[in-house]
Amino acid sequence: MKAMVLKEICEIEIKGLAQKQFKLPYKKEPLEIVELPTPVPEPGQVLVRISACGVCHTELDEIEGRLSPPVLPLIPGHEIIGRVEALGSNSTRFRKGDRVGIAWIYSSCGVCKFCIKGHENLCENFLATGLDTNGGYAQYIAVHEDFAYPIPENFTDTQAAPLLCAGVIGYRALRLSGLEPGKTLGLYGFGASAHIAIQVAKYWGCKVFVFSRKASDHQDLAVRLGADWVGDTKDVPPERLDSAIDFTPIGEPVRQALRNLEKGGRVVVNAIRKSDFIPELEYTEHLWYEKELKSVANVTRQDALEFLPLAAEIGIKPEVQEFQLEQANQVLVMLKQSKIRGAGVLLIS
Ligand SMILES: [Zn+2]
Ligand SMILES: [Zn+2]
């Protein structure tokens, strides 16, 4: 099968700085197209022929070493849509030809103290798709049938792909934020995940304030999707925020969101790594009056099983830019430069 693989951790963008200032080698094209043997499904697994795979900011963290893959070379990608091509022995959940999705959770142990309580996202032996195992920038993947999900019919393959991470983790962040119908939500950063989360929050009757780069495509999209106010991450919104979700890759917006919280409000940080520190907090301004700060780590199967039908019921329309698998390197640079409107998706034939 054809696959795009990462062989070496590297910087993928120089951004006007001299190359010598980087600790890592610079590579314009971090991923290489290669031929690999097609995986053979083990007992309980399904082999999926991939048709689309979304591009996630986490791939940048992997390539640039903030989230090091345990083994290289690696096929990245964890927003996978495809059809079941073959069944391993004892696999009974799907039939050949069924359309399925695969998310960031590739497997969990099922027996640790976290798994037993339904917190499999915190599992001691959590394996992430496209990080701990090969992912979706390829023509095929094998996965245990319990970690694949049916995809509602009203989404095309490319629309469905970003639902698998951007959508599911945004939904988890919304739930962890304690947001209730009619309350006020702040979204910091407006990329693949936030543009889906806003559609859920509007469906729940919430007021949504979006903090993103001034006069950007992202702000235009936020307005079109029903934002009640848009501003820069430095701005003070017209009302205090009952909940806020920070989707940005940097530290500063966490402090800004805490400052803008209502008493008893909560900020949830939806980022697997930050590229710099959260600046110093001042207790009275940022935490007093029972303000809370929480991260969202990984997803559970339950998150995906709840969110996918909800997305269909709401009629969520992911804004998608399509590319060919071979263009993955260009897409990653565009993502780093915030030039993707909505979500970037690779088409795989
Ligand atoms: Zn992701
Ligand atoms: Zn476990």
mmCIF file of N, CA and C and ligand atoms in Angstrom, residues 54-59 77-79 104 164-166 169 272, ligand 1:
data_model
loop_
_atom_site.group_PDB
_atom_site.id
_atom_site.type_symbol
_atom_site.label_atom_id
_atom_site.label_comp_id
_atom_site.label_asym_id
_atom_site.label_seq_id
_atom_site.Cartn_x
_atom_site.Cartn_y
_atom_site.Cartn_z
ATOM 1 N N GLY A 54 -8.339 13.153 7.915
ATOM 2 C CA GLY A 54 -8.197 14.563 8.278
ATOM 3 C C GLY A 54 -6.786 14.853 8.774
ATOM 4 N N VAL A 55 -6.393 16.123 8.650
ATOM 5 C CA VAL A 55 -5.071 16.565 9.109
ATOM 6 C C VAL A 55 -5.281 17.357 10.393
ATOM 7 N N CYS A 56 -4.593 16.939 11.459
ATOM 8 C CA CYS A 56 -4.809 17.515 12.793
ATOM 9 C C CYS A 56 -3.546 18.228 13.260
ATOM 10 N N HIS A 57 -3.731 19.225 14.112
ATOM 11 C CA HIS A 57 -2.583 19.957 14.657
ATOM 12 C C HIS A 57 -1.630 19.039 15.414
ATOM 13 N N THR A 58 -2.151 17.939 15.942
ATOM 14 C CA THR A 58 -1.301 16.985 16.667
ATOM 15 C C THR A 58 -0.183 16.433 15.776
ATOM 16 N N GLU A 59 -0.432 16.327 14.478
ATOM 17 C CA GLU A 59 0.624 15.865 13.575
ATOM 18 C C GLU A 59 1.830 16.810 13.628
ATOM 19 N N GLY A 77 -1.784 10.335 11.366
ATOM 20 C CA GLY A 77 -3.182 10.469 10.931
ATOM 21 C C GLY A 77 -4.165 9.728 11.816
ATOM 22 N N HIS A 78 -5.158 10.470 12.355
ATOM 23 C CA HIS A 78 -6.117 9.821 13.256
ATOM 24 C C HIS A 78 -7.544 10.332 13.059
ATOM 25 N N GLU A 79 -7.870 10.796 11.862
ATOM 26 C CA GLU A 79 -9.265 11.176 11.557
ATOM 27 C C GLU A 79 -9.617 10.390 10.304
ATOM 28 N N TRP A 104 -8.660 8.997 17.479
ATOM 29 C CA TRP A 104 -7.362 9.055 18.171
ATOM 30 C C TRP A 104 -7.152 7.855 19.088
ATOM 31 N N LEU A 164 -13.983 12.974 13.470
ATOM 32 C CA LEU A 164 -13.357 11.923 14.274
ATOM 33 C C LEU A 164 -12.356 12.422 15.311
ATOM 34 N N CYS A 165 -11.741 13.612 15.079
ATOM 35 C CA CYS A 165 -10.901 14.168 16.153
ATOM 36 C C CYS A 165 -11.383 15.565 16.491
ATOM 37 N N ALA A 166 -11.289 16.470 15.517
ATOM 38 C CA ALA A 166 -11.701 17.856 15.758
ATOM 39 C C ALA A 166 -13.102 17.885 16.372
ATOM 40 N N ILE A 169 -13.281 15.542 19.980
ATOM 41 C CA ILE A 169 -12.575 16.129 21.127
ATOM 42 C C ILE A 169 -13.176 17.496 21.477
ATOM 43 N N ILE A 272 -2.990 19.142 22.987
ATOM 44 C CA ILE A 272 -2.203 18.040 23.535
ATOM 45 C C ILE A 272 -0.848 18.544 24.011
HETATM 46 ZN ZN ZN B 1 -6.449 15.258 16.311
#
